[in-house]
Amino acid sequence: MDSTTFSNCKTSSRAIPLSQRFRLQSSPFSHHASFMKFKRLGLVKNRLIARCTSESDEFDSLNGLPLSPNKLFVQEAIGAEYGEGFETFRADGPLKVDVDYLNDKLQDGFLQRIRYAMKPDEAYGLIFSWDNVVADTRALKRKAWKLLASEEGKDIPEGIERLMLYAGGDHLLHKHFLSDKEESELDRLKLRFSQIYYENLLKLERPMEGLEDWLEAVHTARIPCAVVSSLDRKNMVEALQRMGLNKYFQAIVSEEDGMESIAHRFLSAAVKLDRKPSKCVVFEDDPRGVTAAHNCTMMAVALIGAHPAYDLGQADLAVANFSDLSVINLRRLFANKGSRFMDLQKQIIDKNPPKRNLSIDTIF
């Protein structure tokens, strides 16, 4: 039976056996809704292909968790400007499945429109970034850098905490860990940092403050949620189970989906949630993620903390904590849709009514 899938060009030698794959708990939303939607669009025989940029096969694993220093030391691409999408191949030629295409084809059916008229909150889809939104990975990185410095007998100067969290890992290693004569140690330090980071990740049990209450609120409102990350799916689900959040997410975008950019991850999450990109809200803490969300015609809610508020000015809403949010905020995000700068608007053309020609009947 044919189905629309997102697949990688190359497969990992550590593919997860079917018997060991974790599944999310049952939810009121169908896990196959997005694929049924594509069947209705006539894309059953197509395969959406994205190259996997992960190089985890080159490194060891830690308790089944593949170690990939590149994930921690290479900044992920934001994605192209408006129009970013996937390319699907058909017998009659290639087809570009981009943002416009998804917004046009993922339209609500007749019964859905009736339901959403009565319960408008269900029409939205929420997409959560894993880093510093679901899990406090900023603290994990800080601990990893400090432990690595302790093992190497190095002292990390005060005032470089921001550099530890946001600067490139290569720059930090060269500046504080390596000298000109120790270039050969770079790969070893990268791998050791990754080992420490993932060891701490396996112990993570608490989500970000206020997240669970917010997810419970949107779950009660029956709003579907997705989480996106560059981690592999197995360990993503395990981490969600440890934090007690697995029941709240109806879709996961992970390393196995082979997405090339942040925008690709958001679009993939929208498809899995069976929601138009223009009806999705992204929760991010990074200005680059906010930009990617807007490139996908999505709304963006920024979490202040990892970046100051003035760096998140382009977000549609910036909050200090999830406790500052309410479900009504989601409706307000879309209240002014169509009236913002560069939004398409309807133009009313005034037409004068046609003049009536009066004639006199001369026949008596």
GROMACS .gro file of C-alpha atoms in nm:
model
  364
    1MET     CA    1   0.000   0.000   0.000
    2ASP     CA    2   0.147   0.331  -0.109
    3SER     CA    3   0.172   0.621   0.131
    4THR     CA    4   0.327   0.964   0.143
    5THR     CA    5   0.637   0.957   0.356
    6PHE     CA    6   0.935   1.168   0.444
    7SER     CA    7   1.246   0.956   0.393
    8ASN     CA    8   1.620   0.996   0.412
    9CYS     CA    9   1.854   0.952   0.122
   10LYS     CA   10   2.085   0.746   0.336
   11THR     CA   11   1.988   0.515   0.616
   12SER     CA   12   2.159   0.480   0.949
   13SER     CA   13   2.332   0.159   1.043
   14ARG     CA   14   2.174   0.198   1.385
   15ALA     CA   15   1.816   0.198   1.268
   16ILE     CA   16   1.572   0.139   1.554
   17PRO     CA   17   1.403  -0.204   1.533
   18LEU     CA   18   1.026  -0.196   1.510
   19SER     CA   19   0.996  -0.395   1.831
   20GLN     CA   20   1.194  -0.132   2.022
   21ARG     CA   21   1.024   0.179   1.891
   22PHE     CA   22   0.828   0.374   2.146
   23ARG     CA   23   0.483   0.501   2.060
   24LEU     CA   24   0.302   0.800   2.197
   25GLN     CA   25  -0.002   0.740   2.412
   26SER     CA   26  -0.341   0.753   2.249
   27SER     CA   27  -0.489   1.096   2.200
   28PRO     CA   28  -0.818   1.235   2.070
   29PHE     CA   29  -0.645   1.328   1.745
   30SER     CA   30  -0.569   1.081   1.468
   31HIS     CA   31  -0.199   1.004   1.416
   32HIS     CA   32  -0.267   0.933   1.048
   33ALA     CA   33  -0.472   1.241   0.973
   34SER     CA   34  -0.198   1.414   0.777
   35PHE     CA   35  -0.134   1.113   0.556
   36MET     CA   36  -0.507   1.071   0.491
   37LYS     CA   37  -0.515   1.434   0.388
   38PHE     CA   38  -0.238   1.378   0.133
   39LYS     CA   39  -0.422   1.074  -0.001
   40ARG     CA   40  -0.719   1.298  -0.060
   41LEU     CA   41  -0.490   1.536  -0.246
   42GLY     CA   42  -0.386   1.265  -0.487
   43LEU     CA   43  -0.029   1.244  -0.361
   44VAL     CA   44  -0.049   0.878  -0.260
   45LYS     CA   45   0.215   0.762  -0.503
   46ASN     CA   46   0.457   1.038  -0.423
   47ARG     CA   47   0.744   1.030  -0.177
   48LEU     CA   48   0.868   1.350  -0.020
   49ILE     CA   49   1.245   1.319  -0.005
   50ALA     CA   50   1.478   1.519   0.216
   51ARG     CA   51   1.846   1.458   0.260
   52CYS     CA   52   1.958   1.374   0.609
   53THR     CA   53   2.243   1.594   0.724
   54SER     CA   54   2.321   1.386   1.029
   55GLU     CA   55   2.661   1.221   1.044
   56SER     CA   56   2.597   1.019   1.358
   57ASP     CA   57   2.726   0.699   1.202
   58GLU     CA   58   3.081   0.826   1.241
   59PHE     CA   59   3.063   0.836   1.620
   60ASP     CA   60   3.003   0.602   1.910
   61SER     CA   61   2.682   0.568   2.105
   62LEU     CA   62   2.594   0.617   2.469
   63ASN     CA   63   2.329   0.377   2.602
   64GLY     CA   64   2.182   0.353   2.254
   65LEU     CA   65   2.195   0.730   2.203
   66PRO     CA   66   2.406   0.813   1.897
   67LEU     CA   67   2.670   1.073   1.971
   68SER     CA   68   2.691   1.337   1.702
   69PRO     CA   69   2.913   1.632   1.792
   70ASN     CA   70   2.807   1.803   1.470
   71LYS     CA   71   2.459   1.855   1.618
   72LEU     CA   72   2.609   2.057   1.901
   73PHE     CA   73   2.882   2.243   1.710
   74VAL     CA   74   2.713   2.327   1.379
   75GLN     CA   75   2.437   2.586   1.367
   76GLU     CA   76   2.129   2.457   1.188
   77ALA     CA   77   2.013   2.649   0.881
   78ILE     CA   78   1.705   2.869   0.914
   79GLY     CA   79   1.577   2.777   0.570
   80ALA     CA   80   1.497   2.974   0.259
   81GLU     CA   81   1.276   3.278   0.267
   82TYR     CA   82   0.904   3.257   0.191
   83GLY     CA   83   0.844   2.948  -0.022
   84GLU     CA   84   1.060   2.693   0.162
   85GLY     CA   85   0.922   2.344   0.107
   86PHE     CA   86   0.981   1.992  -0.017
   87GLU     CA   87   1.026   1.852  -0.365
   88THR     CA   88   0.828   1.546  -0.464
   89PHE     CA   89   0.883   1.343  -0.780
   90ARG     CA   90   0.598   1.212  -0.992
   91ALA     CA   91   0.567   1.040  -1.326
   92ASP     CA   92   0.466   1.366  -1.494
   93GLY     CA   93   0.759   1.557  -1.345
   94PRO     CA   94   0.874   1.716  -1.020
   95LEU     CA   95   0.626   1.895  -0.797
   96LYS     CA   96   0.722   2.165  -0.548
   97VAL     CA   97   0.538   2.117  -0.219
   98ASP     CA   98   0.602   2.457  -0.064
   99VAL     CA   99   0.430   2.681   0.187
  100ASP     CA  100   0.173   2.814  -0.060
  101TYR     CA  101   0.092   2.463  -0.177
  102LEU     CA  102   0.035   2.336   0.179
  103ASN     CA  103  -0.175   2.639   0.274
  104ASP     CA  104  -0.388   2.586  -0.034
  105LYS     CA  105  -0.430   2.208  -0.017
  106LEU     CA  106  -0.459   2.154   0.358
  107GLN     CA  107  -0.797   2.325   0.362
  108ASP     CA  108  -1.061   2.235   0.618
  109GLY     CA  109  -1.338   2.005   0.501
  110PHE     CA  110  -1.707   2.089   0.529
  111LEU     CA  111  -1.757   1.911   0.862
  112GLN     CA  112  -1.432   2.053   0.997
  113ARG     CA  113  -1.542   2.407   0.918
  114ILE     CA  114  -1.865   2.350   1.108
  115ARG     CA  115  -1.676   2.211   1.407
  116TYR     CA  116  -1.419   2.490   1.406
  117ALA     CA  117  -1.698   2.747   1.392
  118MET     CA  118  -1.827   2.608   1.722
  119LYS     CA  119  -1.481   2.540   1.871
  120PRO     CA  120  -1.235   2.775   1.699
  121ASP     CA  121  -0.939   2.681   1.921
  122GLU     CA  122  -0.924   2.333   1.766
  123ALA     CA  123  -0.837   2.484   1.428
  124TYR     CA  124  -0.488   2.577   1.547
  125GLY     CA  125  -0.174   2.366   1.578
  126LEU     CA  126   0.105   2.428   1.829
  127ILE     CA  127   0.469   2.347   1.750
  128PHE     CA  128   0.725   2.344   2.031
  129SER     CA  129   1.100   2.355   1.985
  130TRP     CA  130   1.283   2.108   2.210
  131ASP     CA  131   1.580   2.325   2.307
  132ASN     CA  132   1.505   2.567   2.593
  133VAL     CA  133   1.130   2.547   2.529
  134VAL     CA  134   1.043   2.191   2.632
  135ALA     CA  135   1.374   2.102   2.802
  136ASP     CA  136   1.632   2.328   2.965
  137THR     CA  137   1.919   2.232   2.734
  138ARG     CA  138   2.092   2.560   2.816
  139ALA     CA  139   2.168   2.428   3.166
  140LEU     CA  140   2.288   2.098   3.016
  141LYS     CA  141   2.537   2.280   2.795
  142ARG     CA  142   2.661   2.492   3.084
  143LYS     CA  143   2.724   2.182   3.298
  144ALA     CA  144   2.897   2.005   3.009
  145TRP     CA  145   3.137   2.294   2.948
  146LYS     CA  146   3.224   2.326   3.318
  147LEU     CA  147   3.286   1.952   3.358
  148LEU     CA  148   3.498   1.942   3.043
  149ALA     CA  149   3.706   2.232   3.171
  150SER     CA  150   3.751   2.055   3.505
  151GLU     CA  151   3.867   1.734   3.334
  152GLU     CA  152   4.115   1.924   3.119
  153GLY     CA  153   4.246   2.128   3.412
  154LYS     CA  154   4.131   2.454   3.257
  155ASP     CA  155   3.976   2.753   3.427
  156ILE     CA  156   3.679   2.915   3.255
  157PRO     CA  157   3.697   3.292   3.310
  158GLU     CA  158   3.396   3.470   3.453
  159GLY     CA  159   3.175   3.659   3.215
  160ILE     CA  160   3.188   3.414   2.924
  161GLU     CA  161   2.868   3.226   3.008
  162ARG     CA  162   2.690   3.377   2.709
  163LEU     CA  163   2.983   3.272   2.493
  164MET     CA  164   2.949   2.915   2.626
  165LEU     CA  165   2.582   2.900   2.529
  166TYR     CA  166   2.564   3.087   2.200
  167ALA     CA  167   2.908   3.105   2.042
  168GLY     CA  168   3.032   2.833   1.812
  169GLY     CA  169   3.181   2.537   1.995
  170ASP     CA  170   3.492   2.545   1.777
  171HIS     CA  171   3.557   2.908   1.872
  172LEU     CA  172   3.524   2.835   2.243
  173LEU     CA  173   3.749   2.529   2.225
  174HIS     CA  174   4.021   2.718   2.039
  175LYS     CA  175   4.005   3.018   2.270
  176HIS     CA  176   3.996   2.849   2.611
  177PHE     CA  177   4.091   2.482   2.568
  178LEU     CA  178   4.346   2.454   2.288
  179SER     CA  179   4.673   2.615   2.195
  180ASP     CA  180   4.828   2.633   1.851
  181LYS     CA  181   5.012   2.307   1.916
  182GLU     CA  182   4.701   2.111   2.016
  183GLU     CA  183   4.492   2.124   1.699
  184SER     CA  184   4.486   1.744   1.687
  185GLU     CA  185   4.292   1.738   2.016
  186LEU     CA  186   3.991   1.922   1.871
  187ASP     CA  187   3.796   1.612   1.765
  188ARG     CA  188   3.863   1.441   2.099
  189LEU     CA  189   3.732   1.738   2.294
  190LYS     CA  190   3.426   1.763   2.073
  191LEU     CA  191   3.342   1.397   2.129
  192ARG     CA  192   3.398   1.423   2.504
  193PHE     CA  193   3.175   1.730   2.528
  194SER     CA  194   2.902   1.541   2.340
  195GLN     CA  195   2.933   1.244   2.576
  196ILE     CA  196   2.893   1.465   2.882
  197TYR     CA  197   2.599   1.650   2.726
  198TYR     CA  198   2.409   1.334   2.634
  199GLU     CA  199   2.480   1.172   2.972
  200ASN     CA  200   2.308   1.469   3.136
  201LEU     CA  201   2.027   1.452   2.880
  202LEU     CA  202   1.950   1.092   2.981
  203LYS     CA  203   1.899   1.213   3.340
  204LEU     CA  204   1.666   1.498   3.247
  205GLU     CA  205   1.331   1.459   3.424
  206ARG     CA  206   1.184   1.808   3.457
  207PRO     CA  207   1.044   2.024   3.174
  208MET     CA  208   1.064   2.400   3.157
  209GLU     CA  209   0.879   2.585   3.430
  210GLY     CA  210   0.508   2.626   3.358
  211LEU     CA  211   0.515   2.407   3.046
  212GLU     CA  212   0.313   2.118   3.189
  213ASP     CA  213   0.030   2.346   3.306
  214TRP     CA  214   0.021   2.517   2.966
  215LEU     CA  215   0.012   2.183   2.783
  216GLU     CA  216  -0.269   2.066   3.010
  217ALA     CA  217  -0.468   2.379   2.922
  218VAL     CA  218  -0.429   2.335   2.546
  219HIS     CA  219  -0.495   1.960   2.581
  220THR     CA  220  -0.825   2.041   2.751
  221ALA     CA  221  -0.905   2.274   2.461
  222ARG     CA  222  -0.823   1.985   2.222
  223ILE     CA  223  -0.549   2.177   2.039
  224PRO     CA  224  -0.297   1.937   1.878
  225CYS     CA  225   0.071   1.984   1.963
  226ALA     CA  226   0.401   1.876   1.807
  227VAL     CA  227   0.762   1.889   1.927
  228VAL     CA  228   1.059   1.930   1.691
  229SER     CA  229   1.423   1.845   1.755
  230SER     CA  230   1.739   1.708   1.596
  231LEU     CA  231   1.744   1.420   1.848
  232ASP     CA  232   1.648   1.069   1.740
  233ARG     CA  233   1.285   0.968   1.796
  234LYS     CA  234   1.349   0.685   2.044
  235ASN     CA  235   1.528   0.903   2.295
  236MET     CA  236   1.293   1.194   2.233
  237VAL     CA  237   0.997   0.979   2.338
  238GLU     CA  238   1.190   0.841   2.637
  239ALA     CA  239   1.270   1.193   2.753
  240LEU     CA  240   0.906   1.299   2.715
  241GLN     CA  241   0.797   0.995   2.914
  242ARG     CA  242   1.041   1.076   3.195
  243MET     CA  243   0.903   1.429   3.209
  244GLY     CA  244   0.543   1.305   3.189
  245LEU     CA  245   0.467   1.501   2.871
  246ASN     CA  246   0.423   1.225   2.614
  247LYS     CA  247   0.041   1.234   2.626
  248TYR     CA  248   0.034   1.599   2.520
  249PHE     CA  249   0.215   1.565   2.186
  250GLN     CA  250   0.038   1.414   1.886
  251ALA     CA  251   0.340   1.445   1.655
  252ILE     CA  252   0.719   1.436   1.680
  253VAL     CA  253   0.970   1.560   1.423
  254SER     CA  254   1.307   1.405   1.495
  255GLU     CA  255   1.637   1.316   1.330
  256GLU     CA  256   1.478   1.028   1.139
  257ASP     CA  257   1.259   1.269   0.942
  258GLY     CA  258   1.573   1.400   0.772
  259MET     CA  259   1.480   1.767   0.771
  260GLU     CA  260   1.752   2.000   0.643
  261SER     CA  261   1.654   2.324   0.814
  262ILE     CA  262   1.446   2.470   1.095
  263ALA     CA  263   1.175   2.573   0.847
  264HIS     CA  264   1.160   2.216   0.714
  265ARG     CA  265   1.100   2.087   1.067
  266PHE     CA  266   0.813   2.329   1.121
  267LEU     CA  267   0.650   2.241   0.789
  268SER     CA  268   0.683   1.870   0.862
  269ALA     CA  269   0.518   1.924   1.201
  270ALA     CA  270   0.228   2.112   1.038
  271VAL     CA  271   0.170   1.824   0.796
  272LYS     CA  272   0.177   1.569   1.078
  273LEU     CA  273  -0.074   1.777   1.275
  274ASP     CA  274  -0.297   1.810   0.967
  275ARG     CA  275  -0.300   2.188   1.000
  276LYS     CA  276  -0.221   2.457   0.747
  277PRO     CA  277   0.109   2.633   0.820
  278SER     CA  278  -0.079   2.962   0.844
  279LYS     CA  279  -0.285   2.814   1.130
  280CYS     CA  280   0.015   2.702   1.337
  281VAL     CA  281   0.187   2.873   1.629
  282VAL     CA  282   0.556   2.807   1.696
  283PHE     CA  283   0.704   2.835   2.045
  284GLU     CA  284   1.072   2.929   2.023
  285ASP     CA  285   1.344   3.095   2.227
  286ASP     CA  286   1.582   3.177   1.942
  287PRO     CA  287   1.545   3.468   1.695
  288ARG     CA  288   1.650   3.230   1.417
  289GLY     CA  289   1.357   3.001   1.500
  290VAL     CA  290   1.120   3.298   1.499
  291THR     CA  291   1.245   3.392   1.152
  292ALA     CA  292   1.195   3.034   1.029
  293ALA     CA  293   0.838   3.034   1.164
  294HIS     CA  294   0.754   3.356   0.982
  295ASN     CA  295   0.907   3.218   0.663
  296CYS     CA  296   0.652   2.936   0.693
  297THR     CA  297   0.362   3.186   0.745
  298MET     CA  298   0.330   3.067   1.106
  299MET     CA  299   0.284   3.277   1.417
  300ALA     CA  300   0.573   3.284   1.665
  301VAL     CA  301   0.563   3.304   2.045
  302ALA     CA  302   0.908   3.374   2.191
  303LEU     CA  303   1.022   3.268   2.536
  304ILE     CA  304   1.239   3.533   2.700
  305GLY     CA  305   1.538   3.395   2.886
  306ALA     CA  306   1.795   3.243   2.655
  307HIS     CA  307   1.780   3.571   2.459
  308PRO     CA  308   1.676   3.912   2.592
  309ALA     CA  309   1.343   4.064   2.494
  310TYR     CA  310   1.498   4.317   2.254
  311ASP     CA  311   1.643   4.031   2.046
  312LEU     CA  312   1.295   3.878   2.013
  313GLY     CA  313   1.116   4.187   1.887
  314GLN     CA  314   1.016   4.020   1.561
  315ALA     CA  315   0.807   3.759   1.745
  316ASP     CA  316   0.429   3.803   1.745
  317LEU     CA  317   0.428   3.760   2.123
  318ALA     CA  318   0.710   3.744   2.378
  319VAL     CA  319   0.655   3.605   2.728
  320ALA     CA  320   0.883   3.540   3.024
  321ASN     CA  321   0.709   3.218   3.126
  322PHE     CA  322   0.442   2.979   3.005
  323SER     CA  323   0.230   3.084   3.302
  324ASP     CA  324   0.180   3.419   3.125
  325LEU     CA  325  -0.014   3.247   2.846
  326SER     CA  326  -0.381   3.160   2.813
  327VAL     CA  327  -0.573   2.988   2.536
  328ILE     CA  328  -0.740   3.316   2.444
  329ASN     CA  329  -0.394   3.448   2.352
  330LEU     CA  330  -0.394   3.211   2.055
  331ARG     CA  331  -0.708   3.370   1.913
  332ARG     CA  332  -0.565   3.717   1.961
  333LEU     CA  333  -0.258   3.621   1.759
  334PHE     CA  334  -0.480   3.568   1.455
  335ALA     CA  335  -0.723   3.854   1.528
  336ASN     CA  336  -0.539   4.103   1.305
  337LYS     CA  337  -0.454   3.856   1.032
  338GLY     CA  338  -0.491   4.022   0.694
  339SER     CA  339  -0.433   4.375   0.822
  340ARG     CA  340  -0.060   4.355   0.886
  341PHE     CA  341   0.214   4.489   0.662
  342MET     CA  342   0.241   4.297   0.332
  343ASP     CA  343  -0.074   4.092   0.404
  344LEU     CA  344  -0.306   4.040   0.109
  345GLN     CA  345  -0.615   4.255   0.137
  346LYS     CA  346  -0.941   4.278  -0.051
  347GLN     CA  347  -0.993   4.595  -0.247
  348ILE     CA  348  -1.345   4.728  -0.282
  349ILE     CA  349  -1.412   4.872  -0.625
  350ASP     CA  350  -1.690   5.128  -0.635
  351LYS     CA  351  -1.903   5.080  -0.943
  352ASN     CA  352  -2.169   5.330  -1.037
  353PRO     CA  353  -2.504   5.166  -1.107
  354PRO     CA  354  -2.585   5.147  -1.478
  355LYS     CA  355  -2.796   5.433  -1.605
  356ARG     CA  356  -3.144   5.347  -1.723
  357ASN     CA  357  -3.227   5.457  -2.073
  358LEU     CA  358  -3.580   5.597  -2.082
  359SER     CA  359  -3.762   5.584  -2.411
  360ILE     CA  360  -4.101   5.723  -2.508
  361ASP     CA  361  -4.343   5.491  -2.676
  362THR     CA  362  -4.484   5.681  -2.973
  363ILE     CA  363  -4.731   5.412  -3.068
  364PHE     CA  364  -5.084   5.490  -2.942
   0.00000   0.00000   0.00000
